Amino acid sequence: MNEYRISSGEYSAAITARAAALRELRYRERDLVVPFPAGGPIPDFRGIIAAPWPNRVADGRYTFDGTEFELPVNETDRGCALHGLVFELDWTLESHDGTSVTLSCTPEPTAGYPHALRIAVEYLLTDAGLHSRVTAANLGSTTAPYGVCPHPYLVAGASPLDEWTLELPAATFLEVTPDRLLPKDTRPVEGHPFDFRAPRPIGATGIDHAFTDIAFDDAGHARVLVTDPGGTGVGMSWDSSCAWLQIHTADKEPPAANRLGLAVEPMSCPPDAFNSGTDLVRLGAGATHEAAWTIFAM
């Protein structure tokens, strides 16, 4: 599997051609994301770009502008189409220098998604961290449903995840069904174990939910901060193109390694938006959509 290395100051990163995935991000030789081995498969969708939809589409079926479509179900245990169409593709190198790399892909239109898109991602390292920007362009003649998110698992430090402190500026979360993680209703975090608006330890709380009503600052940015008792930490900021945020504590059943990192996924729309229509991007012919985020050390 081809990959591209970039660096700036005390940061370094490796990005794979497959899925345009962030395989490794390090600061002063410590991991800021859960890495995966070079040259092999990508476990647990680590670091991928999920597009043209984030999260899942129930049963792989949806109706858009009066027409029914069916996508391949790749999450067989839950009967869902998961994380889009581009994570299995080898993306094309557009440019690469010491501090940045840009990759693109043009997934083939299918019966389930008959739209011609070009999706490009730029990764840029500076002394302020790793900046990522995804641009989707509709090359076809029909309006396309669209959504996007990254899928990094952040690492605050050497202590177990349960000891990390989380600051999450979201006032509402999306309840999901326990078996298939499909959306039900939104609920305020007030008085709930998911209220991390004031920083506090994650503890044994298991999270695999989307959050919204996010507090953006005057510049239109929000951020999640995760800190380790040892004094290190990692943060992620994003712009207002992503009004939703998926958080997952990476809970696994034995013998799989459990709670290795905290998935932090700014999303342009919530799970199953192809069916609900909530915050779904309608990408018209010739139109483009951009979303951006930054991962930084603390």
Tab-separated table of N, CA, C and O in Angstrom, residues 155-210:
chain	number	residue	atom	x	y	z
A	155	VAL	N	-5.546	9.811	20.748
A	155	VAL	CA	-4.814	9.249	21.884
A	155	VAL	C	-4.286	10.402	22.724
A	155	VAL	O	-3.458	11.195	22.259
A	156	ALA	N	-4.745	10.473	23.983
A	156	ALA	CA	-4.338	11.574	24.853
A	156	ALA	C	-2.983	11.339	25.496
A	156	ALA	O	-2.251	12.289	25.775
A	157	GLY	N	-2.671	10.068	25.756
A	157	GLY	CA	-1.407	9.761	26.425
A	157	GLY	C	-1.333	8.297	26.787
A	157	GLY	O	-2.100	7.469	26.282
A	158	ALA	N	-0.428	7.979	27.708
A	158	ALA	CA	-0.122	6.582	28.014
A	158	ALA	C	-1.127	5.934	28.959
A	158	ALA	O	-1.188	4.703	29.049
A	159	SER	N	-1.936	6.713	29.663
A	159	SER	CA	-2.894	6.150	30.613
A	159	SER	C	-4.069	5.515	29.884
A	159	SER	O	-4.344	5.838	28.728
A	160	PRO	N	-4.811	4.617	30.549
A	160	PRO	CA	-6.009	4.041	29.916
A	160	PRO	C	-7.050	5.104	29.599
A	160	PRO	O	-7.129	6.141	30.280
A	161	LEU	N	-7.842	4.842	28.571
A	161	LEU	CA	-8.868	5.792	28.139
A	161	LEU	C	-9.787	6.194	29.290
A	161	LEU	O	-10.214	7.361	29.363
A	162	ASP	N	-10.117	5.266	30.177
A	162	ASP	CA	-11.029	5.580	31.283
A	162	ASP	C	-10.505	6.721	32.154
A	162	ASP	O	-11.295	7.416	32.812
A	163	GLU	N	-9.189	6.932	32.143
A	163	GLU	CA	-8.591	7.982	32.977
A	163	GLU	C	-8.451	9.305	32.236
A	163	GLU	O	-8.086	10.312	32.858
A	164	TRP	N	-8.720	9.308	30.935
A	164	TRP	CA	-8.613	10.546	30.185
A	164	TRP	C	-9.756	11.490	30.550
A	164	TRP	O	-10.869	11.059	30.864
A	165	THR	N	-9.470	12.779	30.461
A	165	THR	CA	-10.487	13.807	30.668
A	165	THR	C	-10.965	14.304	29.306
A	165	THR	O	-10.153	14.587	28.420
A	166	LEU	N	-12.275	14.409	29.154
A	166	LEU	CA	-12.887	14.812	27.890
A	166	LEU	C	-13.625	16.127	28.070
A	166	LEU	O	-14.375	16.309	29.037
A	167	GLU	N	-13.406	17.042	27.126
A	167	GLU	CA	-14.200	18.271	27.036
A	167	GLU	C	-14.884	18.287	25.675
A	167	GLU	O	-14.220	18.301	24.639
A	168	LEU	N	-16.229	18.285	25.700
A	168	LEU	CA	-17.037	18.113	24.498
A	168	LEU	C	-18.149	19.159	24.507
A	168	LEU	O	-19.090	19.058	25.298
A	169	PRO	N	-18.069	20.185	23.648
A	169	PRO	CA	-18.989	21.322	23.747
A	169	PRO	C	-20.318	21.106	23.019
A	169	PRO	O	-20.706	21.880	22.146
A	170	ALA	N	-21.036	20.036	23.366
A	170	ALA	CA	-22.295	19.713	22.703
A	170	ALA	C	-23.404	19.602	23.734
A	170	ALA	O	-23.233	18.953	24.773
A	171	ALA	N	-24.562	20.200	23.448
A	171	ALA	CA	-25.670	20.226	24.397
A	171	ALA	C	-26.701	19.136	24.158
A	171	ALA	O	-27.585	18.932	24.989
A	172	THR	N	-26.612	18.429	23.028
A	172	THR	CA	-27.624	17.451	22.649
A	172	THR	C	-26.944	16.216	22.080
A	172	THR	O	-25.914	16.330	21.409
A	173	PHE	N	-27.500	15.034	22.357
A	173	PHE	CA	-27.003	13.823	21.721
A	173	PHE	C	-28.160	13.070	21.078
A	173	PHE	O	-29.335	13.311	21.376
A	174	LEU	N	-27.812	12.175	20.167
A	174	LEU	CA	-28.792	11.401	19.413
A	174	LEU	C	-28.911	10.009	20.021
A	174	LEU	O	-27.950	9.235	20.006
A	175	GLU	N	-30.086	9.709	20.574
A	175	GLU	CA	-30.330	8.351	21.057
A	175	GLU	C	-30.394	7.388	19.883
A	175	GLU	O	-30.904	7.736	18.808
A	176	VAL	N	-29.888	6.168	20.089
A	176	VAL	CA	-29.895	5.164	19.031
A	176	VAL	C	-30.426	3.841	19.587
A	176	VAL	O	-30.422	3.606	20.795
A	177	THR	N	-30.867	2.987	18.689
A	177	THR	CA	-31.294	1.657	19.098
A	177	THR	C	-30.084	0.864	19.579
A	177	THR	O	-28.995	0.982	19.005
A	178	PRO	N	-30.242	0.056	20.621
A	178	PRO	CA	-29.070	-0.639	21.172
A	178	PRO	C	-28.510	-1.709	20.255
A	178	PRO	O	-27.310	-2.018	20.323
A	179	ASP	N	-29.343	-2.271	19.375
A	179	ASP	CA	-28.878	-3.380	18.552
A	179	ASP	C	-28.235	-2.927	17.250
A	179	ASP	O	-27.202	-3.453	16.834
A	180	ARG	N	-28.809	-1.893	16.605
A	180	ARG	CA	-28.320	-1.484	15.283
A	180	ARG	C	-27.742	-0.075	15.260
A	180	ARG	O	-27.256	0.377	14.223
A	181	LEU	N	-27.799	0.620	16.381
A	181	LEU	CA	-27.284	1.996	16.481
A	181	LEU	C	-27.961	2.924	15.491
A	181	LEU	O	-27.336	3.851	14.951
A	182	LEU	N	-29.254	2.713	15.258
A	182	LEU	CA	-30.014	3.572	14.352
A	182	LEU	C	-30.677	4.705	15.137
A	182	LEU	O	-31.085	4.524	16.290
A	183	PRO	N	-30.808	5.875	14.526
A	183	PRO	CA	-31.301	7.053	15.248
A	183	PRO	C	-32.722	6.887	15.780
A	183	PRO	O	-33.586	6.311	15.125
A	184	LYS	N	-32.933	7.432	16.975
A	184	LYS	CA	-34.263	7.536	17.563
A	184	LYS	C	-34.601	9.011	17.738
A	184	LYS	O	-35.067	9.651	16.804
A	185	ASP	N	-34.341	9.558	18.901
A	185	ASP	CA	-34.651	10.957	19.184
A	185	ASP	C	-33.419	11.655	19.742
A	185	ASP	O	-32.508	11.015	20.280
A	186	THR	N	-33.412	12.980	19.646
A	186	THR	CA	-32.366	13.762	20.287
A	186	THR	C	-32.760	14.034	21.733
A	186	THR	O	-33.941	14.170	22.069
A	187	ARG	N	-31.726	14.116	22.592
A	187	ARG	CA	-31.943	14.366	24.008
A	187	ARG	C	-30.899	15.350	24.510
A	187	ARG	O	-29.745	15.324	24.057
A	188	PRO	N	-31.271	16.201	25.459
A	188	PRO	CA	-30.251	17.071	26.048
A	188	PRO	C	-29.262	16.270	26.884
A	188	PRO	O	-29.631	15.267	27.511
A	189	VAL	N	-28.005	16.702	26.889
A	189	VAL	CA	-27.003	16.030	27.714
A	189	VAL	C	-27.125	16.421	29.178
A	189	VAL	O	-26.558	15.741	30.044
A	190	GLU	N	-27.849	17.473	29.456
A	190	GLU	CA	-28.022	17.927	30.835
A	190	GLU	C	-28.509	16.777	31.719
A	190	GLU	O	-29.518	16.138	31.447
A	191	GLY	N	-27.749	16.492	32.780
A	191	GLY	CA	-28.118	15.440	33.703
A	191	GLY	C	-27.848	14.032	33.210
A	191	GLY	O	-28.231	13.058	33.867
A	192	HIS	N	-27.181	13.897	32.068
A	192	HIS	CA	-26.909	12.591	31.466
A	192	HIS	C	-25.405	12.306	31.549
A	192	HIS	O	-24.589	13.231	31.563
A	193	PRO	N	-25.006	11.021	31.582
A	193	PRO	CA	-23.565	10.720	31.598
A	193	PRO	C	-22.800	11.235	30.394
A	193	PRO	O	-21.557	11.255	30.427
A	194	PHE	N	-23.498	11.662	29.324
A	194	PHE	CA	-22.818	12.183	28.139
A	194	PHE	C	-22.542	13.684	28.217
A	194	PHE	O	-22.112	14.283	27.226
A	195	ASP	N	-22.788	14.298	29.358
A	195	ASP	CA	-22.543	15.733	29.495
A	195	ASP	C	-21.075	15.966	29.835
A	195	ASP	O	-20.645	15.828	30.986
A	196	PHE	N	-20.308	16.323	28.812
A	196	PHE	CA	-18.891	16.629	28.992
A	196	PHE	C	-18.605	18.084	28.626
A	196	PHE	O	-17.495	18.422	28.224
A	197	ARG	N	-19.619	18.946	28.757
A	197	ARG	CA	-19.393	20.360	28.438
A	197	ARG	C	-18.361	20.977	29.380
A	197	ARG	O	-17.569	21.830	28.970
A	198	ALA	N	-18.372	20.551	30.614
A	198	ALA	CA	-17.265	20.860	31.528
A	198	ALA	C	-16.345	19.650	31.544
A	198	ALA	O	-16.818	18.512	31.638
A	199	PRO	N	-15.039	19.832	31.418
A	199	PRO	CA	-14.130	18.681	31.312
A	199	PRO	C	-14.199	17.790	32.543
A	199	PRO	O	-14.204	18.271	33.677
A	200	ARG	N	-14.259	16.476	32.298
A	200	ARG	CA	-14.255	15.495	33.382
A	200	ARG	C	-13.793	14.157	32.826
A	200	ARG	O	-13.826	13.928	31.613
A	201	PRO	N	-13.357	13.245	33.698
A	201	PRO	CA	-12.887	11.944	33.224
A	201	PRO	C	-13.977	11.155	32.516
A	201	PRO	O	-15.151	11.196	32.899
A	202	ILE	N	-13.574	10.393	31.493
A	202	ILE	CA	-14.520	9.554	30.762
A	202	ILE	C	-15.004	8.409	31.641
A	202	ILE	O	-16.184	8.028	31.596
A	203	GLY	N	-14.133	7.867	32.477
A	203	GLY	CA	-14.506	6.759	33.334
A	203	GLY	C	-14.912	5.547	32.509
A	203	GLY	O	-14.396	5.309	31.421
A	204	ALA	N	-15.876	4.790	33.018
A	204	ALA	CA	-16.341	3.580	32.341
A	204	ALA	C	-17.443	3.850	31.326
A	204	ALA	O	-17.980	2.906	30.738
A	205	THR	N	-17.784	5.115	31.098
A	205	THR	CA	-18.865	5.462	30.169
A	205	THR	C	-18.547	4.945	28.772
A	205	THR	O	-17.462	5.201	28.238
A	206	GLY	N	-19.481	4.217	28.193
A	206	GLY	CA	-19.365	3.763	26.810
A	206	GLY	C	-20.161	4.670	25.905
A	206	GLY	O	-21.345	4.924	26.154
A	207	ILE	N	-19.525	5.171	24.858
A	207	ILE	CA	-20.177	6.117	23.950
A	207	ILE	C	-19.990	5.630	22.524
A	207	ILE	O	-18.880	5.286	22.118
A	208	ASP	N	-21.080	5.594	21.768
A	208	ASP	CA	-21.027	5.434	20.311
A	208	ASP	C	-22.227	6.182	19.754
A	208	ASP	O	-23.173	5.597	19.225
A	209	HIS	N	-22.183	7.507	19.903
A	209	HIS	CA	-23.332	8.363	19.647
A	209	HIS	C	-22.904	9.642	18.930
A	209	HIS	O	-21.760	10.074	19.020
A	210	ALA	N	-23.879	10.232	18.265
A	210	ALA	CA	-23.690	11.531	17.626
A	210	ALA	C	-24.185	12.641	18.552
A	210	ALA	O	-25.178	12.468	19.264
